[in-house]
C-alpha atoms as an extended CHARMM CRD file, in Angstrom:
* protein
*
       120  EXT
         1         1  GLN       CA              0.1220000000        0.2590000000        0.0320000000  PROA      1               0.0000000000
         2         2  VAL       CA              0.6530000000        3.7310000000       -0.8180000000  PROA      2               0.0000000000
         3         3  HSD       CA             -0.5190000000        6.6880000000        1.1470000000  PROA      3               0.0000000000
         4         4  LEU       CA             -0.5100000000       10.1580000000       -0.3030000000  PROA      4               0.0000000000
         5         5  GLN       CA             -0.6870000000       13.3750000000        1.8890000000  PROA      5               0.0000000000
         6         6  GLU       CA             -1.0070000000       16.3600000000       -0.0410000000  PROA      6               0.0000000000
         7         7  SER       CA             -0.6580000000       19.7430000000        1.5710000000  PROA      7               0.0000000000
         8         8  GLY       CA             -0.2820000000       23.7160000000        0.5710000000  PROA      8               0.0000000000
         9         9  GLY       CA             -3.8600000000       24.6560000000       -1.2550000000  PROA      9               0.0000000000
        10        10  GLY       CA             -5.4330000000       27.7720000000       -0.2700000000  PROA      10              0.0000000000
        11        11  LEU       CA             -6.7440000000       30.8530000000       -1.4550000000  PROA      11              0.0000000000
        12        12  VAL       CA             -4.4130000000       33.0420000000       -3.6670000000  PROA      12              0.0000000000
        13        13  GLN       CA             -5.0420000000       36.0630000000       -5.4700000000  PROA      13              0.0000000000
        14        14  ALA       CA             -4.3340000000       36.3200000000       -9.0020000000  PROA      14              0.0000000000
        15        15  GLY       CA             -0.9530000000       36.6220000000      -10.2100000000  PROA      15              0.0000000000
        16        16  GLY       CA             -0.1140000000       35.1270000000       -7.0460000000  PROA      16              0.0000000000
        17        17  SER       CA              1.9640000000       31.9660000000       -5.6880000000  PROA      17              0.0000000000
        18        18  LEU       CA              1.5540000000       28.7910000000       -3.9650000000  PROA      18              0.0000000000
        19        19  ARG       CA              3.3990000000       25.7690000000       -3.5810000000  PROA      19              0.0000000000
        20        20  LEU       CA              2.0210000000       21.8100000000       -3.0590000000  PROA      20              0.0000000000
        21        21  SER       CA              3.7050000000       19.2380000000       -1.6570000000  PROA      21              0.0000000000
        22        22  CYS       CA              3.0170000000       15.1980000000       -1.5930000000  PROA      22              0.0000000000
        23        23  VAL       CA              4.9470000000       12.9530000000        0.9820000000  PROA      23              0.0000000000
        24        24  ALA       CA              4.4270000000        9.3890000000        0.0840000000  PROA      24              0.0000000000
        25        25  SER       CA              4.7170000000        6.5330000000        2.2490000000  PROA      25              0.0000000000
        26        26  GLY       CA              4.0100000000        2.9990000000        2.6800000000  PROA      26              0.0000000000
        27        27  PRO       CA              6.1390000000       -0.2230000000        2.7460000000  PROA      27              0.0000000000
        28        28  THR       CA              5.9910000000       -0.9450000000       -1.0210000000  PROA      28              0.0000000000
        29        29  PHE       CA              6.1770000000        2.6850000000       -1.9130000000  PROA      29              0.0000000000
        30        30  THR       CA              9.5090000000        2.9290000000       -4.6960000000  PROA      30              0.0000000000
        31        31  PRO       CA             10.0150000000        5.7750000000       -6.7180000000  PROA      31              0.0000000000
        32        32  TYR       CA              6.8710000000        5.5200000000       -9.2640000000  PROA      32              0.0000000000
        33        33  THR       CA              6.1130000000        8.4330000000      -11.8900000000  PROA      33              0.0000000000
        34        34  MET       CA              4.1720000000       11.0360000000       -9.9320000000  PROA      34              0.0000000000
        35        35  GLY       CA              2.1640000000       13.8070000000      -11.1500000000  PROA      35              0.0000000000
        36        36  TRP       CA             -0.4580000000       16.1090000000      -10.4000000000  PROA      36              0.0000000000
        37        37  LEU       CA             -4.1850000000       16.0870000000      -11.6710000000  PROA      37              0.0000000000
        38        38  ARG       CA             -6.8830000000       19.3240000000      -11.1750000000  PROA      38              0.0000000000
        39        39  GLN       CA            -10.1040000000       18.6750000000      -11.3530000000  PROA      39              0.0000000000
        40        40  ALA       CA            -11.9970000000       21.9880000000      -11.6960000000  PROA      40              0.0000000000
        41        41  PRO       CA            -15.5700000000       22.9730000000      -11.4950000000  PROA      41              0.0000000000
        42        42  GLY       CA            -17.3030000000       21.7860000000      -14.3380000000  PROA      42              0.0000000000
        43        43  LYS       CA            -14.3750000000       20.5150000000      -16.6690000000  PROA      43              0.0000000000
        44        44  GLU       CA            -12.8350000000       17.3300000000      -17.2500000000  PROA      44              0.0000000000
        45        45  ARG       CA            -10.0040000000       15.9810000000      -15.0560000000  PROA      45              0.0000000000
        46        46  GLN       CA             -6.4300000000       17.3150000000      -15.9350000000  PROA      46              0.0000000000
        47        47  VAL       CA             -3.0310000000       15.8760000000      -16.1360000000  PROA      47              0.0000000000
        48        48  VAL       CA             -1.0460000000       19.4920000000      -15.0370000000  PROA      48              0.0000000000
        49        49  ALA       CA              2.3610000000       17.9800000000      -14.4430000000  PROA      49              0.0000000000
        50        50  SER       CA              3.7510000000       14.4580000000      -14.1880000000  PROA      50              0.0000000000
        51        51  ILE       CA              7.5440000000       13.4440000000      -13.5610000000  PROA      51              0.0000000000
        52        52  ASP       CA              9.7550000000       10.2090000000      -13.8600000000  PROA      52              0.0000000000
        53        53  ARG       CA             11.2050000000        8.2100000000      -11.5120000000  PROA      53              0.0000000000
        54        54  GLY       CA             14.3660000000        9.6980000000      -11.2710000000  PROA      54              0.0000000000
        55        55  GLY       CA             13.5800000000       13.3260000000      -12.4040000000  PROA      55              0.0000000000
        56        56  ASN       CA             15.1520000000       13.4600000000      -15.2040000000  PROA      56              0.0000000000
        57        57  PHE       CA             11.8590000000       14.6150000000      -17.2240000000  PROA      57              0.0000000000
        58        58  GLN       CA              8.8290000000       16.6390000000      -16.7680000000  PROA      58              0.0000000000
        59        59  TYR       CA              5.5830000000       16.7840000000      -18.3750000000  PROA      59              0.0000000000
        60        60  HSD       CA              4.1290000000       20.1050000000      -17.6040000000  PROA      60              0.0000000000
        61        61  ALA       CA             -0.1610000000       20.5080000000      -19.8400000000  PROA      61              0.0000000000
        62        62  ASN       CA              0.1720000000       23.4000000000      -22.1130000000  PROA      62              0.0000000000
        63        63  SER       CA             -1.9800000000       25.9070000000      -20.0090000000  PROA      63              0.0000000000
        64        64  VAL       CA              0.3770000000       26.0210000000      -16.8980000000  PROA      64              0.0000000000
        65        65  LYS       CA              3.5130000000       25.8580000000      -18.9910000000  PROA      65              0.0000000000
        66        66  GLY       CA              5.7820000000       28.5460000000      -17.6640000000  PROA      66              0.0000000000
        67        67  ARG       CA              3.9040000000       28.9450000000      -15.2950000000  PROA      67              0.0000000000
        68        68  PHE       CA              3.8410000000       25.5630000000      -13.0780000000  PROA      68              0.0000000000
        69        69  ARG       CA              6.6280000000       23.6560000000      -12.2110000000  PROA      69              0.0000000000
        70        70  ILE       CA              6.6970000000       20.3220000000      -10.8660000000  PROA      70              0.0000000000
        71        71  SER       CA              9.7580000000       18.3580000000       -8.7530000000  PROA      71              0.0000000000
        72        72  ARG       CA             10.4450000000       15.8930000000       -6.6170000000  PROA      72              0.0000000000
        73        73  ASP       CA             13.0120000000       14.8830000000       -3.5070000000  PROA      73              0.0000000000
        74        74  ASN       CA             13.3820000000       10.9680000000       -3.8470000000  PROA      74              0.0000000000
        75        75  ALA       CA             15.3290000000       11.0590000000       -0.6030000000  PROA      75              0.0000000000
        76        76  ASN       CA             12.3650000000       12.4940000000        1.3900000000  PROA      76              0.0000000000
        77        77  ASN       CA              9.3210000000       10.6940000000       -1.1450000000  PROA      77              0.0000000000
        78        78  THR       CA              8.2590000000       14.2770000000       -1.4630000000  PROA      78              0.0000000000
        79        79  LEU       CA              6.8070000000       15.4890000000       -5.0990000000  PROA      79              0.0000000000
        80        80  TYR       CA              6.1070000000       19.4070000000       -5.3850000000  PROA      80              0.0000000000
        81        81  LEU       CA              4.3640000000       21.8750000000       -7.6040000000  PROA      81              0.0000000000
        82        82  GLN       CA              5.5460000000       25.3280000000       -7.7120000000  PROA      82              0.0000000000
        83        83  MET       CA              2.5130000000       27.3770000000       -8.9580000000  PROA      83              0.0000000000
        84        84  ASN       CA              3.1000000000       30.6550000000       -9.7790000000  PROA      84              0.0000000000
        85        85  SER       CA              1.2830000000       33.6740000000      -11.8480000000  PROA      85              0.0000000000
        86        86  LEU       CA             -2.0190000000       31.9930000000      -10.9960000000  PROA      86              0.0000000000
        87        87  LYS       CA             -5.5660000000       32.5160000000      -12.5250000000  PROA      87              0.0000000000
        88        88  PRO       CA             -8.8830000000       32.1470000000      -11.8730000000  PROA      88              0.0000000000
        89        89  GLU       CA             -8.8200000000       29.1450000000      -14.2450000000  PROA      89              0.0000000000
        90        90  ASP       CA             -6.5850000000       27.2420000000      -12.0730000000  PROA      90              0.0000000000
        91        91  THR       CA             -9.0730000000       26.6650000000       -9.2330000000  PROA      91              0.0000000000
        92        92  GLY       CA             -9.7680000000       23.3340000000       -8.2200000000  PROA      92              0.0000000000
        93        93  VAL       CA             -8.9750000000       20.3750000000       -6.5320000000  PROA      93              0.0000000000
        94        94  TYR       CA             -5.0590000000       19.0660000000       -6.8030000000  PROA      94              0.0000000000
        95        95  TYR       CA             -4.6560000000       15.2380000000       -6.6270000000  PROA      95              0.0000000000
        96        96  CYS       CA             -1.1970000000       13.8570000000       -6.3020000000  PROA      96              0.0000000000
        97        97  TYR       CA             -0.3430000000       10.3380000000       -7.9920000000  PROA      97              0.0000000000
        98        98  ALA       CA              1.8600000000        7.5640000000       -7.6730000000  PROA      98              0.0000000000
        99        99  ASP       CA              1.9920000000        5.4880000000      -10.9000000000  PROA      99              0.0000000000
       100       100  PRO       CA              4.0080000000        2.3610000000      -10.6450000000  PROA      100             0.0000000000
       101       101  THR       CA              3.1250000000        2.0510000000      -14.9220000000  PROA      101             0.0000000000
       102       102  ALA       CA              3.5110000000        5.3300000000      -15.9040000000  PROA      102             0.0000000000
       103       103  THR       CA             -0.0120000000        4.4740000000      -17.7670000000  PROA      103             0.0000000000
       104       104  LEU       CA             -2.8160000000        5.9340000000      -15.3350000000  PROA      104             0.0000000000
       105       105  ALA       CA             -4.1380000000        2.2330000000      -14.9760000000  PROA      105             0.0000000000
       106       106  VAL       CA             -6.0770000000        1.0930000000      -11.9320000000  PROA      106             0.0000000000
       107       107  ASP       CA             -3.4960000000        0.2510000000       -9.7600000000  PROA      107             0.0000000000
       108       108  THR       CA             -2.3660000000        4.1790000000       -9.8310000000  PROA      108             0.0000000000
       109       109  TYR       CA             -2.2040000000        5.6720000000       -6.2220000000  PROA      109             0.0000000000
       110       110  TRP       CA             -4.2100000000        8.7280000000       -5.6780000000  PROA      110             0.0000000000
       111       111  GLY       CA             -4.3170000000       11.4830000000       -2.3800000000  PROA      111             0.0000000000
       112       112  GLN       CA             -7.0100000000       12.9020000000       -0.6070000000  PROA      112             0.0000000000
       113       113  GLY       CA             -6.6340000000       16.2600000000       -3.2220000000  PROA      113             0.0000000000
       114       114  THR       CA             -6.1650000000       19.6430000000       -1.8890000000  PROA      114             0.0000000000
       115       115  GLN       CA             -8.2790000000       22.9900000000       -3.0610000000  PROA      115             0.0000000000
       116       116  VAL       CA             -6.6100000000       25.2490000000       -4.8480000000  PROA      116             0.0000000000
       117       117  THR       CA             -8.5280000000       29.1770000000       -5.1290000000  PROA      117             0.0000000000
       118       118  VAL       CA             -7.3840000000       31.6800000000       -7.1430000000  PROA      118             0.0000000000
       119       119  SER       CA             -9.6220000000       35.0890000000       -6.7080000000  PROA      119             0.0000000000
       120       120  SER       CA             -9.6450000000       37.3900000000       -9.0510000000  PROA      120             0.0000000000
């Protein structure tokens, strides 16, 4: 089992910054591919960023490219998402995930989500 605990969400004005963290724990956790998925009201879920096991390759959705940056600290089993120049459309629940097969299949582990609200 793998447990993922997110933190760092909150309310921020447009143009502001937040840093999300996700700590992974559990007897079976190894450095899987990890990422952040956003569920915005009335919109489809979107993977906003992901990072490979070693932290060498990152993906950022076009909507956040240049503003968000994903990183990880494998020594501390922690995933980060630095979010700058936030926009109201970034509002949503952000879920951390750990993906053993890098395919978002049914064996993917999910955190409980953290709310990010960006006011205009």
